[in-house]
């Protein structure tokens, strides 16, 4: 594994072997929290390994021990909890949690799993927090989708049919490019969503292809130029009209950055001269979403009972329980590891240059030199003292 190791190889193997699925009512429990911490450690170690180009040890462990299906089931279970249990929980009369962090961790669990899956595939108040996280999860899901399209010729017929017919992914991806939800204008400046937050794009960088735009274009290329996918995709008049919209986006600047898109240009030129097809009515036996169906069947009619159980036994911890859990989270999210996997280096709070020194009292602000720290003290001093007092009180 990498130079900075969070887990030794034997520890990583033990954590992977121990991964299991939890019933919905146990989400947020002690055992569930322990697994969440283990997943976070595996996630951070996978990012460290990818950054250091140290092979794919976490991926190999997950495949060897057959734990990818477990992660997928956990991902689906959290989504079901958010849809079926969380709204009921919030409507309970006695829902007055002293601390919302345990609930936040359940919501955050989905992001942890999708992050781990994305890293593995790459290497081959509450409501506001939930909304921001949903957007980040969606961007991660787009990356995972693109990796799936890399293998489009080897996908099962039922999977390919759901992608091309049930969900019509080519047309859906065209709409994403049209609406470009990961870009916005704030105060006259262009911002793009990357690395989990919105970043202002310098004028000189605005013609540069963003990561999410690139994922969509690669997915479209894989779906439209794959022999297997083209044989299965029904080019109706609607689909043809939608796909031809791509011609307006395929500028020379874009093709220079992704040269493979020249092949997509040729496909679209040919498509413009192609006759459309009537909708197909082929009989395809599809696999049903087994995990979702099973979880819903097992818990149907029990959503309120699950919410009440969790309110009493999971989301109403004592002050001592919270302190113990906070200590465990602090051990899991080590600062040296978080800094190593951060997408950007810290910036000086005074001059915005790359920083290497942190305020020794509060540990919150970064500086490039002692001089900048002294100049910033007039602004930072009061917050620094309060933060330090709060740490001592803990």
PDB file of C-alpha atoms in Angstrom, residues 62-222:
ATOM      1  CA  UNK A  62     -13.464  -6.794  -2.091  1.00  0.00           C
ATOM      2  CA  UNK A  63     -13.550  -9.069  -5.156  1.00  0.00           C
ATOM      3  CA  UNK A  64     -11.722 -11.977  -3.509  1.00  0.00           C
ATOM      4  CA  UNK A  65     -14.093 -12.041  -0.528  1.00  0.00           C
ATOM      5  CA  UNK A  66     -17.202 -11.400  -2.641  1.00  0.00           C
ATOM      6  CA  UNK A  67     -18.110  -8.140  -0.874  1.00  0.00           C
ATOM      7  CA  UNK A  68     -19.096  -5.953  -3.860  1.00  0.00           C
ATOM      8  CA  UNK A  69     -22.705  -7.306  -3.665  1.00  0.00           C
ATOM      9  CA  UNK A  70     -22.697  -6.494   0.068  1.00  0.00           C
ATOM     10  CA  UNK A  71     -21.747  -2.872  -0.667  1.00  0.00           C
ATOM     11  CA  UNK A  72     -24.452  -2.641  -3.324  1.00  0.00           C
ATOM     12  CA  UNK A  73     -27.048  -4.034  -0.902  1.00  0.00           C
ATOM     13  CA  UNK A  74     -25.985  -1.542   1.774  1.00  0.00           C
ATOM     14  CA  UNK A  75     -26.274   1.262  -0.800  1.00  0.00           C
ATOM     15  CA  UNK A  76     -29.817   0.191  -1.700  1.00  0.00           C
ATOM     16  CA  UNK A  77     -30.760  -0.269   1.963  1.00  0.00           C
ATOM     17  CA  UNK A  78     -29.705   3.297   2.833  1.00  0.00           C
ATOM     18  CA  UNK A  79     -31.712   4.644  -0.100  1.00  0.00           C
ATOM     19  CA  UNK A  80     -34.751   2.692   1.099  1.00  0.00           C
ATOM     20  CA  UNK A  81     -34.243   3.982   4.660  1.00  0.00           C
ATOM     21  CA  UNK A  82     -34.117   7.558   3.344  1.00  0.00           C
ATOM     22  CA  UNK A  83     -37.314   7.093   1.332  1.00  0.00           C
ATOM     23  CA  UNK A  84     -39.377   4.974   3.722  1.00  0.00           C
ATOM     24  CA  UNK A  85     -38.136   5.483   7.298  1.00  0.00           C
ATOM     25  CA  UNK A  86     -36.483   8.916   7.511  1.00  0.00           C
ATOM     26  CA  UNK A  87     -39.673  10.895   6.578  1.00  0.00           C
ATOM     27  CA  UNK A  88     -41.699   8.887   9.148  1.00  0.00           C
ATOM     28  CA  UNK A  89     -39.017   9.474  11.778  1.00  0.00           C
ATOM     29  CA  UNK A  90     -39.129  13.249  11.236  1.00  0.00           C
ATOM     30  CA  UNK A  91     -42.936  13.291  11.656  1.00  0.00           C
ATOM     31  CA  UNK A  92     -42.989  11.485  15.015  1.00  0.00           C
ATOM     32  CA  UNK A  93     -44.304  13.721  17.807  1.00  0.00           C
ATOM     33  CA  UNK A  94     -41.429  12.910  20.165  1.00  0.00           C
ATOM     34  CA  UNK A  95     -38.751  13.407  17.488  1.00  0.00           C
ATOM     35  CA  UNK A  96     -36.668  16.029  19.294  1.00  0.00           C
ATOM     36  CA  UNK A  97     -33.079  14.738  19.063  1.00  0.00           C
ATOM     37  CA  UNK A  98     -30.525  16.421  21.313  1.00  0.00           C
ATOM     38  CA  UNK A  99     -27.906  15.790  18.633  1.00  0.00           C
ATOM     39  CA  UNK A 100     -28.577  15.169  14.914  1.00  0.00           C
ATOM     40  CA  UNK A 101     -25.109  13.855  14.064  1.00  0.00           C
ATOM     41  CA  UNK A 102     -26.025  10.134  14.438  1.00  0.00           C
ATOM     42  CA  UNK A 103     -28.804  10.642  11.846  1.00  0.00           C
ATOM     43  CA  UNK A 104     -26.449  12.594   9.600  1.00  0.00           C
ATOM     44  CA  UNK A 105     -24.023   9.643   9.642  1.00  0.00           C
ATOM     45  CA  UNK A 106     -26.728   7.324   8.269  1.00  0.00           C
ATOM     46  CA  UNK A 107     -27.389   9.786   5.436  1.00  0.00           C
ATOM     47  CA  UNK A 108     -23.635  10.164   4.900  1.00  0.00           C
ATOM     48  CA  UNK A 109     -23.241   6.358   4.700  1.00  0.00           C
ATOM     49  CA  UNK A 110     -24.520   6.359   1.116  1.00  0.00           C
ATOM     50  CA  UNK A 111     -21.830   8.857   0.104  1.00  0.00           C
ATOM     51  CA  UNK A 112     -19.152   6.727   1.797  1.00  0.00           C
ATOM     52  CA  UNK A 113     -20.160   3.595  -0.119  1.00  0.00           C
ATOM     53  CA  UNK A 114     -20.502   5.317  -3.507  1.00  0.00           C
ATOM     54  CA  UNK A 115     -17.120   6.974  -2.906  1.00  0.00           C
ATOM     55  CA  UNK A 116     -15.517   3.587  -2.228  1.00  0.00           C
ATOM     56  CA  UNK A 117     -17.160   2.048  -5.313  1.00  0.00           C
ATOM     57  CA  UNK A 118     -16.067   4.984  -7.489  1.00  0.00           C
ATOM     58  CA  UNK A 119     -12.474   4.744  -6.241  1.00  0.00           C
ATOM     59  CA  UNK A 120     -12.450   0.978  -6.820  1.00  0.00           C
ATOM     60  CA  UNK A 121     -13.913   1.342 -10.326  1.00  0.00           C
ATOM     61  CA  UNK A 122     -11.577   4.221 -11.155  1.00  0.00           C
ATOM     62  CA  UNK A 123      -8.681   2.066 -10.278  1.00  0.00           C
ATOM     63  CA  UNK A 124     -10.429  -0.480 -12.815  1.00  0.00           C
ATOM     64  CA  UNK A 125     -29.592  21.676   8.946  1.00  0.00           C
ATOM     65  CA  UNK A 126     -30.295  17.918   8.196  1.00  0.00           C
ATOM     66  CA  UNK A 127     -32.372  18.719   5.126  1.00  0.00           C
ATOM     67  CA  UNK A 128     -29.765  21.107   3.703  1.00  0.00           C
ATOM     68  CA  UNK A 129     -26.993  18.633   4.412  1.00  0.00           C
ATOM     69  CA  UNK A 130     -29.023  15.882   2.747  1.00  0.00           C
ATOM     70  CA  UNK A 131     -29.697  18.004  -0.364  1.00  0.00           C
ATOM     71  CA  UNK A 132     -26.012  18.883  -0.820  1.00  0.00           C
ATOM     72  CA  UNK A 133     -25.051  15.263  -0.309  1.00  0.00           C
ATOM     73  CA  UNK A 134     -27.675  14.092  -2.834  1.00  0.00           C
ATOM     74  CA  UNK A 135     -26.020  16.308  -5.464  1.00  0.00           C
ATOM     75  CA  UNK A 136     -22.575  14.944  -4.689  1.00  0.00           C
ATOM     76  CA  UNK A 137     -23.889  11.356  -4.687  1.00  0.00           C
ATOM     77  CA  UNK A 138     -25.500  11.986  -8.082  1.00  0.00           C
ATOM     78  CA  UNK A 139     -22.177  13.207  -9.484  1.00  0.00           C
ATOM     79  CA  UNK A 140     -20.452  10.083  -8.132  1.00  0.00           C
ATOM     80  CA  UNK A 141     -23.206   7.900  -9.603  1.00  0.00           C
ATOM     81  CA  UNK A 142     -22.553   9.512 -12.989  1.00  0.00           C
ATOM     82  CA  UNK A 143     -18.905   8.476 -12.714  1.00  0.00           C
ATOM     83  CA  UNK A 144     -19.917   4.913 -11.802  1.00  0.00           C
ATOM     84  CA  UNK A 145     -22.312   4.844 -14.781  1.00  0.00           C
ATOM     85  CA  UNK A 146     -19.505   5.862 -17.110  1.00  0.00           C
ATOM     86  CA  UNK A 147     -17.314   3.007 -15.811  1.00  0.00           C
ATOM     87  CA  UNK A 148     -20.196   0.588 -16.448  1.00  0.00           C
ATOM     88  CA  UNK A 149     -20.438   1.787 -20.064  1.00  0.00           C
ATOM     89  CA  UNK A 150     -16.746   0.915 -20.499  1.00  0.00           C
ATOM     90  CA  UNK A 151     -17.898  -2.734 -20.350  1.00  0.00           C
ATOM     91  CA  UNK A 152     -21.065  -2.301 -22.417  1.00  0.00           C
ATOM     92  CA  UNK A 153     -20.239  -5.137 -24.831  1.00  0.00           C
ATOM     93  CA  UNK A 154     -20.047  -7.653 -21.980  1.00  0.00           C
ATOM     94  CA  UNK A 155     -23.203  -6.595 -20.105  1.00  0.00           C
ATOM     95  CA  UNK A 156     -26.135  -8.986 -19.824  1.00  0.00           C
ATOM     96  CA  UNK A 157     -29.068  -8.511 -22.226  1.00  0.00           C
ATOM     97  CA  UNK A 158     -31.423  -7.468 -19.409  1.00  0.00           C
ATOM     98  CA  UNK A 159     -28.960  -4.838 -18.132  1.00  0.00           C
ATOM     99  CA  UNK A 160     -28.404  -3.449 -21.627  1.00  0.00           C
ATOM    100  CA  UNK A 161     -32.166  -3.358 -22.245  1.00  0.00           C
ATOM    101  CA  UNK A 162     -32.768  -1.352 -19.047  1.00  0.00           C
ATOM    102  CA  UNK A 163     -30.027   1.116 -19.998  1.00  0.00           C
ATOM    103  CA  UNK A 164     -31.098   1.612 -23.614  1.00  0.00           C
ATOM    104  CA  UNK A 165     -34.868   1.000 -23.600  1.00  0.00           C
ATOM    105  CA  UNK A 166     -36.255   1.350 -20.069  1.00  0.00           C
ATOM    106  CA  UNK A 167     -34.191   4.425 -19.153  1.00  0.00           C
ATOM    107  CA  UNK A 168     -33.031   5.536 -22.638  1.00  0.00           C
ATOM    108  CA  UNK A 169     -29.644   6.593 -21.284  1.00  0.00           C
ATOM    109  CA  UNK A 170     -28.359   8.158 -24.541  1.00  0.00           C
ATOM    110  CA  UNK A 171     -31.222  10.687 -24.541  1.00  0.00           C
ATOM    111  CA  UNK A 172     -30.929  11.200 -20.795  1.00  0.00           C
ATOM    112  CA  UNK A 173     -27.218  12.008 -21.152  1.00  0.00           C
ATOM    113  CA  UNK A 174     -28.003  14.516 -23.928  1.00  0.00           C
ATOM    114  CA  UNK A 175     -30.360  16.304 -21.528  1.00  0.00           C
ATOM    115  CA  UNK A 176     -27.628  16.391 -18.890  1.00  0.00           C
ATOM    116  CA  UNK A 177     -25.281  18.095 -21.355  1.00  0.00           C
ATOM    117  CA  UNK A 178     -28.023  20.573 -22.283  1.00  0.00           C
ATOM    118  CA  UNK A 179     -28.848  21.548 -18.692  1.00  0.00           C
ATOM    119  CA  UNK A 180     -25.284  21.145 -17.350  1.00  0.00           C
ATOM    120  CA  UNK A 181     -26.343  21.042 -13.647  1.00  0.00           C
ATOM    121  CA  UNK A 182     -22.711  20.968 -12.435  1.00  0.00           C
ATOM    122  CA  UNK A 183     -22.106  24.507 -13.770  1.00  0.00           C
ATOM    123  CA  UNK A 184     -23.683  27.748 -12.583  1.00  0.00           C
ATOM    124  CA  UNK A 185     -23.206  31.529 -12.552  1.00  0.00           C
ATOM    125  CA  UNK A 186     -22.677  33.254  -9.216  1.00  0.00           C
ATOM    126  CA  UNK A 187     -22.022  36.998  -9.145  1.00  0.00           C
ATOM    127  CA  UNK A 188     -21.210  36.949 -12.852  1.00  0.00           C
ATOM    128  CA  UNK A 189     -18.544  34.258 -12.371  1.00  0.00           C
ATOM    129  CA  UNK A 190     -18.657  30.712 -13.735  1.00  0.00           C
ATOM    130  CA  UNK A 191     -18.576  27.985 -11.079  1.00  0.00           C
ATOM    131  CA  UNK A 192     -18.301  24.213 -11.496  1.00  0.00           C
ATOM    132  CA  UNK A 193     -19.025  21.441  -9.001  1.00  0.00           C
ATOM    133  CA  UNK A 194     -15.856  19.412  -8.529  1.00  0.00           C
ATOM    134  CA  UNK A 195     -14.283  17.667  -5.574  1.00  0.00           C
ATOM    135  CA  UNK A 196     -17.479  17.908  -3.527  1.00  0.00           C
ATOM    136  CA  UNK A 197     -17.895  21.690  -3.695  1.00  0.00           C
ATOM    137  CA  UNK A 198     -18.452  24.597  -6.097  1.00  0.00           C
ATOM    138  CA  UNK A 199     -15.277  26.160  -7.494  1.00  0.00           C
ATOM    139  CA  UNK A 200     -14.893  29.407  -9.441  1.00  0.00           C
ATOM    140  CA  UNK A 201     -13.401  28.811 -12.894  1.00  0.00           C
ATOM    141  CA  UNK A 202     -10.795  31.301 -14.113  1.00  0.00           C
ATOM    142  CA  UNK A 203     -11.599  32.891 -17.513  1.00  0.00           C
ATOM    143  CA  UNK A 204      -8.555  31.194 -19.049  1.00  0.00           C
ATOM    144  CA  UNK A 205      -9.893  27.762 -17.941  1.00  0.00           C
ATOM    145  CA  UNK A 206     -13.498  28.122 -19.080  1.00  0.00           C
ATOM    146  CA  UNK A 207     -12.951  26.273 -22.371  1.00  0.00           C
ATOM    147  CA  UNK A 208     -11.399  23.350 -20.508  1.00  0.00           C
ATOM    148  CA  UNK A 209     -13.557  20.225 -20.304  1.00  0.00           C
ATOM    149  CA  UNK A 210     -14.780  19.578 -16.744  1.00  0.00           C
ATOM    150  CA  UNK A 211     -14.543  16.106 -15.220  1.00  0.00           C
ATOM    151  CA  UNK A 212     -18.327  15.570 -15.192  1.00  0.00           C
ATOM    152  CA  UNK A 213     -18.717  16.792 -18.776  1.00  0.00           C
ATOM    153  CA  UNK A 214     -15.988  14.347 -19.738  1.00  0.00           C
ATOM    154  CA  UNK A 215     -17.766  11.462 -17.996  1.00  0.00           C
ATOM    155  CA  UNK A 216     -20.963  12.168 -19.956  1.00  0.00           C
ATOM    156  CA  UNK A 217     -19.168  12.383 -23.312  1.00  0.00           C
ATOM    157  CA  UNK A 218     -17.267   9.141 -22.699  1.00  0.00           C
ATOM    158  CA  UNK A 219     -20.485   7.377 -21.662  1.00  0.00           C
ATOM    159  CA  UNK A 220     -22.211   8.597 -24.834  1.00  0.00           C
ATOM    160  CA  UNK A 221     -19.256   7.477 -26.950  1.00  0.00           C
ATOM    161  CA  UNK A 222     -19.329   4.023 -25.339  1.00  0.00           C
TER     162      UNK A 222
END
